Amino acid sequence: AGCGKTSTARTYTEEHREVFYVLCSEDMKKGDFVREIARRVGIKTDGSNIRELWGLILDDVVQMQQPLLIFDEADKLTEPVFHYFISLYNKLEDKAGVVFLSTDYICKRFRRGLHYQKPGYKELFSRIGRKFFELEPTTANDVHSICRANGATEQKMIDKIVAEAAGDEYDLRRVKKTIHREKRKEA
C-alpha cells in the first residue's frame, strides 16, 4: 500500500491506447463489474443484459491490436465476481494482457482458496502463471525523485519531506500530501 501502483496504472492508461483501467471494490456485484469494464472499453451499456455485455466486451477486446486490462484492487472483489477472470482469461489468452494490482493480500487469498480447494482458484492460479510479482519498497531516493518531479527543488524542502516520509515508511500518499503542503507554505 502507498507505493504508487494506482498512480502508475492511471498514468500508463492515459499515455497508451487500448489500455483500460478498472478500479475494483468489495461492493461490486457481477453487473457492476461488467458494466464498469464495458464503460472503460467504450461500450454503451443501455439495453443489454450482463451476459450480452460480457460477450461484447470480450469480442471488442479480442479485435484490438495490443489491449491491456488493468484491475486495481482486484483482491477486494467478491467470489462470484472474481470468477469472471476465468472466462476472461479463457477468451483473451494470447490476445490481451491482464494485470491485477493488489496488496499482498491477494497472495493470502489465493493460498486460502487453493488450500481449501475453493472453486476457480486452481484454474485462476494456473492462468496467472502461478506467480505474483512483489514491488520493491519505496525508498528515500524514490521520494527525492518524486519531490523534484513535482517542483520541490530546494534541498532543505526535499530533506524535510524525505525525513517526514521515513517515519511513514515512505508511503507515497503521505509524500504527495507533504509536497503539496510544503509548496503551499513556500508560495
mmCIF file of C-alpha atoms in Angstrom:
data_model
loop_
_atom_site.group_PDB
_atom_site.id
_atom_site.type_symbol
_atom_site.label_atom_id
_atom_site.label_comp_id
_atom_site.label_asym_id
_atom_site.label_seq_id
_atom_site.Cartn_x
_atom_site.Cartn_y
_atom_site.Cartn_z
ATOM 1 C CA ALA A 1 0.000 0.000 0.000
ATOM 2 C CA GLY A 2 1.203 3.504 -0.792
ATOM 3 C CA CYS A 3 3.938 2.544 -3.261
ATOM 4 C CA GLY A 4 2.328 4.166 -6.314
ATOM 5 C CA LYS A 5 0.527 1.276 -8.035
ATOM 6 C CA THR A 6 -2.661 3.204 -8.742
ATOM 7 C CA SER A 7 -0.958 6.405 -9.855
ATOM 8 C CA THR A 8 1.332 4.460 -12.158
ATOM 9 C CA ALA A 9 -1.550 2.484 -13.648
ATOM 10 C CA ARG A 10 -3.629 5.608 -14.259
ATOM 11 C CA THR A 11 -0.719 7.422 -15.886
ATOM 12 C CA TYR A 12 0.084 4.413 -18.059
ATOM 13 C CA THR A 13 -3.579 4.197 -19.101
ATOM 14 C CA GLU A 14 -3.655 7.880 -20.077
ATOM 15 C CA GLU A 15 -0.482 7.560 -22.127
ATOM 16 C CA HIS A 16 -1.321 4.388 -24.076
ATOM 17 C CA ARG A 17 -4.073 3.349 -26.424
ATOM 18 C CA GLU A 18 -6.067 0.200 -25.773
ATOM 19 C CA VAL A 19 -5.203 0.209 -22.067
ATOM 20 C CA PHE A 20 -8.190 0.102 -19.740
ATOM 21 C CA TYR A 21 -8.025 0.782 -16.002
ATOM 22 C CA VAL A 22 -10.747 -0.671 -13.778
ATOM 23 C CA LEU A 23 -10.882 0.188 -10.081
ATOM 24 C CA CYS A 24 -12.474 -2.736 -8.255
ATOM 25 C CA SER A 25 -14.248 -2.624 -4.911
ATOM 26 C CA GLU A 26 -15.721 -5.016 -2.401
ATOM 27 C CA ASP A 27 -19.268 -3.839 -3.061
ATOM 28 C CA MET A 28 -19.169 -4.607 -6.803
ATOM 29 C CA LYS A 29 -21.713 -7.141 -7.940
ATOM 30 C CA LYS A 30 -21.326 -9.047 -11.213
ATOM 31 C CA GLY A 31 -23.376 -6.468 -13.086
ATOM 32 C CA ASP A 32 -21.414 -3.534 -11.665
ATOM 33 C CA PHE A 33 -18.148 -5.193 -12.613
ATOM 34 C CA VAL A 34 -19.197 -5.980 -16.187
ATOM 35 C CA ARG A 35 -20.735 -2.533 -16.727
ATOM 36 C CA GLU A 36 -17.572 -0.834 -15.454
ATOM 37 C CA ILE A 37 -15.386 -2.804 -17.850
ATOM 38 C CA ALA A 38 -17.809 -2.069 -20.710
ATOM 39 C CA ARG A 39 -17.753 1.629 -19.855
ATOM 40 C CA ARG A 40 -13.955 1.670 -19.810
ATOM 41 C CA VAL A 41 -13.716 -0.187 -23.113
ATOM 42 C CA GLY A 42 -16.232 2.240 -24.658
ATOM 43 C CA ILE A 43 -19.300 0.031 -24.946
ATOM 44 C CA LYS A 44 -22.718 1.507 -24.249
ATOM 45 C CA THR A 45 -24.465 -0.466 -21.528
ATOM 46 C CA ASP A 46 -28.050 0.638 -22.216
ATOM 47 C CA GLY A 47 -30.467 -2.131 -23.134
ATOM 48 C CA SER A 48 -28.017 -5.011 -22.789
ATOM 49 C CA ASN A 49 -28.089 -7.665 -20.122
ATOM 50 C CA ILE A 50 -24.922 -8.693 -18.323
ATOM 51 C CA ARG A 51 -24.308 -11.787 -20.431
ATOM 52 C CA GLU A 52 -24.638 -9.783 -23.662
ATOM 53 C CA LEU A 53 -22.337 -7.055 -22.337
ATOM 54 C CA TRP A 54 -19.743 -9.608 -21.288
ATOM 55 C CA GLY A 55 -19.770 -11.058 -24.807
ATOM 56 C CA LEU A 56 -19.471 -7.591 -26.364
ATOM 57 C CA ILE A 57 -16.536 -6.715 -24.109
ATOM 58 C CA LEU A 58 -14.641 -9.886 -24.915
ATOM 59 C CA ASP A 59 -15.397 -9.608 -28.644
ATOM 60 C CA ASP A 60 -14.249 -5.955 -28.723
ATOM 61 C CA VAL A 61 -11.059 -6.560 -26.786
ATOM 62 C CA VAL A 62 -10.118 -9.528 -28.991
ATOM 63 C CA GLN A 63 -10.285 -7.243 -32.054
ATOM 64 C CA MET A 64 -7.771 -4.752 -30.625
ATOM 65 C CA GLN A 65 -4.079 -4.691 -31.560
ATOM 66 C CA GLN A 66 -2.469 -4.715 -28.098
ATOM 67 C CA PRO A 67 -5.135 -4.452 -25.404
ATOM 68 C CA LEU A 68 -4.284 -4.356 -21.727
ATOM 69 C CA LEU A 69 -6.817 -4.561 -18.904
ATOM 70 C CA ILE A 70 -5.608 -3.318 -15.516
ATOM 71 C CA PHE A 71 -7.680 -4.316 -12.495
ATOM 72 C CA ASP A 72 -6.735 -2.259 -9.460
ATOM 73 C CA GLU A 73 -7.634 -3.644 -6.031
ATOM 74 C CA ALA A 74 -8.830 -6.875 -7.650
ATOM 75 C CA ASP A 75 -8.270 -8.691 -4.371
ATOM 76 C CA LYS A 76 -11.326 -6.907 -2.961
ATOM 77 C CA LEU A 77 -13.787 -8.490 -5.383
ATOM 78 C CA THR A 78 -16.329 -10.991 -4.084
ATOM 79 C CA GLU A 79 -16.007 -14.641 -5.098
ATOM 80 C CA PRO A 80 -18.727 -14.579 -7.792
ATOM 81 C CA VAL A 81 -17.145 -11.543 -9.475
ATOM 82 C CA PHE A 82 -13.640 -12.930 -9.036
ATOM 83 C CA HIS A 83 -14.680 -15.983 -11.065
ATOM 84 C CA TYR A 84 -15.259 -13.787 -14.130
ATOM 85 C CA PHE A 85 -11.489 -13.745 -14.538
ATOM 86 C CA ILE A 86 -11.521 -17.407 -15.565
ATOM 87 C CA SER A 87 -13.753 -16.690 -18.551
ATOM 88 C CA LEU A 88 -11.776 -13.502 -19.242
ATOM 89 C CA TYR A 89 -8.519 -15.438 -19.430
ATOM 90 C CA ASN A 90 -10.086 -18.246 -21.471
ATOM 91 C CA LYS A 91 -11.339 -15.845 -24.122
ATOM 92 C CA LEU A 92 -8.422 -13.383 -24.123
ATOM 93 C CA GLU A 93 -5.461 -15.733 -23.720
ATOM 94 C CA ASP A 94 -2.637 -14.628 -26.031
ATOM 95 C CA LYS A 95 -4.825 -11.764 -27.265
ATOM 96 C CA ALA A 96 -4.741 -9.311 -24.354
ATOM 97 C CA GLY A 97 -2.729 -8.517 -21.273
ATOM 98 C CA VAL A 98 -4.403 -8.644 -17.901
ATOM 99 C CA VAL A 99 -2.851 -7.120 -14.791
ATOM 100 C CA PHE A 100 -4.062 -7.383 -11.202
ATOM 101 C CA LEU A 101 -2.839 -4.686 -8.860
ATOM 102 C CA SER A 102 -3.202 -5.524 -5.216
ATOM 103 C CA THR A 103 -1.570 -5.516 -1.848
ATOM 104 C CA ASP A 104 -0.006 -8.750 -0.661
ATOM 105 C CA TYR A 105 -3.474 -9.831 0.445
ATOM 106 C CA ILE A 106 -4.008 -11.389 -2.996
ATOM 107 C CA CYS A 107 -1.319 -13.982 -2.187
ATOM 108 C CA LYS A 108 -3.073 -14.891 1.063
ATOM 109 C CA ARG A 109 -6.421 -15.092 -0.704
ATOM 110 C CA PHE A 110 -5.011 -17.440 -3.324
ATOM 111 C CA ARG A 111 -3.254 -19.587 -0.715
ATOM 112 C CA ARG A 112 -6.528 -19.969 1.209
ATOM 113 C CA GLY A 113 -8.512 -20.611 -1.960
ATOM 114 C CA LEU A 114 -6.057 -23.275 -3.081
ATOM 115 C CA HIS A 115 -5.740 -24.847 0.370
ATOM 116 C CA TYR A 116 -9.495 -25.147 0.823
ATOM 117 C CA GLN A 117 -9.969 -26.126 -2.829
ATOM 118 C CA LYS A 118 -12.377 -23.268 -3.456
ATOM 119 C CA PRO A 119 -13.900 -23.361 -6.938
ATOM 120 C CA GLY A 120 -11.944 -21.489 -9.572
ATOM 121 C CA TYR A 121 -8.742 -20.834 -7.654
ATOM 122 C CA LYS A 122 -6.732 -23.674 -9.169
ATOM 123 C CA GLU A 123 -7.735 -22.578 -12.693
ATOM 124 C CA LEU A 124 -7.076 -18.926 -11.989
ATOM 125 C CA PHE A 125 -3.715 -19.582 -10.351
ATOM 126 C CA SER A 126 -2.678 -21.581 -13.417
ATOM 127 C CA ARG A 127 -3.842 -18.829 -15.757
ATOM 128 C CA ILE A 128 -1.819 -16.149 -13.963
ATOM 129 C CA GLY A 129 1.302 -18.268 -14.293
ATOM 130 C CA ARG A 130 1.354 -19.434 -10.658
ATOM 131 C CA LYS A 131 3.346 -16.338 -9.781
ATOM 132 C CA PHE A 132 2.973 -12.978 -8.094
ATOM 133 C CA PHE A 133 5.335 -10.051 -8.565
ATOM 134 C CA GLU A 134 6.198 -8.105 -5.459
ATOM 135 C CA LEU A 135 7.159 -4.477 -5.802
ATOM 136 C CA GLU A 136 10.238 -3.145 -4.105
ATOM 137 C CA PRO A 137 9.536 -0.949 -1.098
ATOM 138 C CA THR A 138 9.664 2.780 -1.720
ATOM 139 C CA THR A 139 12.936 4.394 -0.618
ATOM 140 C CA ALA A 140 14.329 7.813 0.259
ATOM 141 C CA ASN A 141 15.752 8.013 -3.280
ATOM 142 C CA ASP A 142 12.264 7.481 -4.718
ATOM 143 C CA VAL A 143 10.877 10.265 -2.534
ATOM 144 C CA HIS A 144 13.728 12.554 -3.575
ATOM 145 C CA SER A 145 12.976 11.932 -7.271
ATOM 146 C CA ILE A 146 9.247 12.459 -6.728
ATOM 147 C CA CYS A 147 9.940 15.774 -4.980
ATOM 148 C CA ARG A 148 12.000 17.015 -7.928
ATOM 149 C CA ALA A 149 9.429 15.792 -10.464
ATOM 150 C CA ASN A 150 6.763 17.759 -8.605
ATOM 151 C CA GLY A 151 8.658 21.031 -8.488
ATOM 152 C CA ALA A 152 10.124 20.763 -4.988
ATOM 153 C CA THR A 153 13.738 21.550 -5.861
ATOM 154 C CA GLU A 154 15.170 23.240 -2.755
ATOM 155 C CA GLN A 155 17.359 20.743 -0.906
ATOM 156 C CA LYS A 156 16.101 21.929 2.502
ATOM 157 C CA MET A 157 12.495 21.233 1.487
ATOM 158 C CA ILE A 158 13.400 17.867 -0.032
ATOM 159 C CA ASP A 159 15.277 16.823 3.111
ATOM 160 C CA LYS A 160 12.262 17.751 5.248
ATOM 161 C CA ILE A 161 9.887 15.779 3.004
ATOM 162 C CA VAL A 162 12.210 12.743 2.927
ATOM 163 C CA ALA A 163 12.612 12.839 6.727
ATOM 164 C CA GLU A 164 8.859 13.006 7.245
ATOM 165 C CA ALA A 165 8.294 10.217 4.717
ATOM 166 C CA ALA A 166 10.793 7.970 6.525
ATOM 167 C CA GLY A 167 8.502 7.980 9.565
ATOM 168 C CA ASP A 168 5.623 6.819 7.359
ATOM 169 C CA GLU A 169 7.558 4.005 5.629
ATOM 170 C CA TYR A 170 7.840 6.216 2.527
ATOM 171 C CA ASP A 171 4.110 5.916 1.858
ATOM 172 C CA LEU A 172 3.627 7.897 -1.355
ATOM 173 C CA ARG A 173 0.169 9.115 -0.352
ATOM 174 C CA ARG A 174 1.808 10.863 2.599
ATOM 175 C CA VAL A 175 4.617 12.106 0.357
ATOM 176 C CA LYS A 176 2.107 13.659 -2.043
ATOM 177 C CA LYS A 177 0.302 15.467 0.783
ATOM 178 C CA THR A 178 3.577 16.656 2.290
ATOM 179 C CA ILE A 179 4.858 18.003 -1.038
ATOM 180 C CA HIS A 180 1.617 19.911 -1.612
ATOM 181 C CA ARG A 181 1.680 21.284 1.940
ATOM 182 C CA GLU A 182 5.313 22.417 1.678
ATOM 183 C CA LYS A 183 4.773 24.009 -1.724
ATOM 184 C CA ARG A 184 1.735 25.923 -0.363
ATOM 185 C CA LYS A 185 3.845 27.180 2.535
ATOM 186 C CA GLU A 186 6.531 28.286 0.100
ATOM 187 C CA ALA A 187 4.007 30.165 -2.061
#
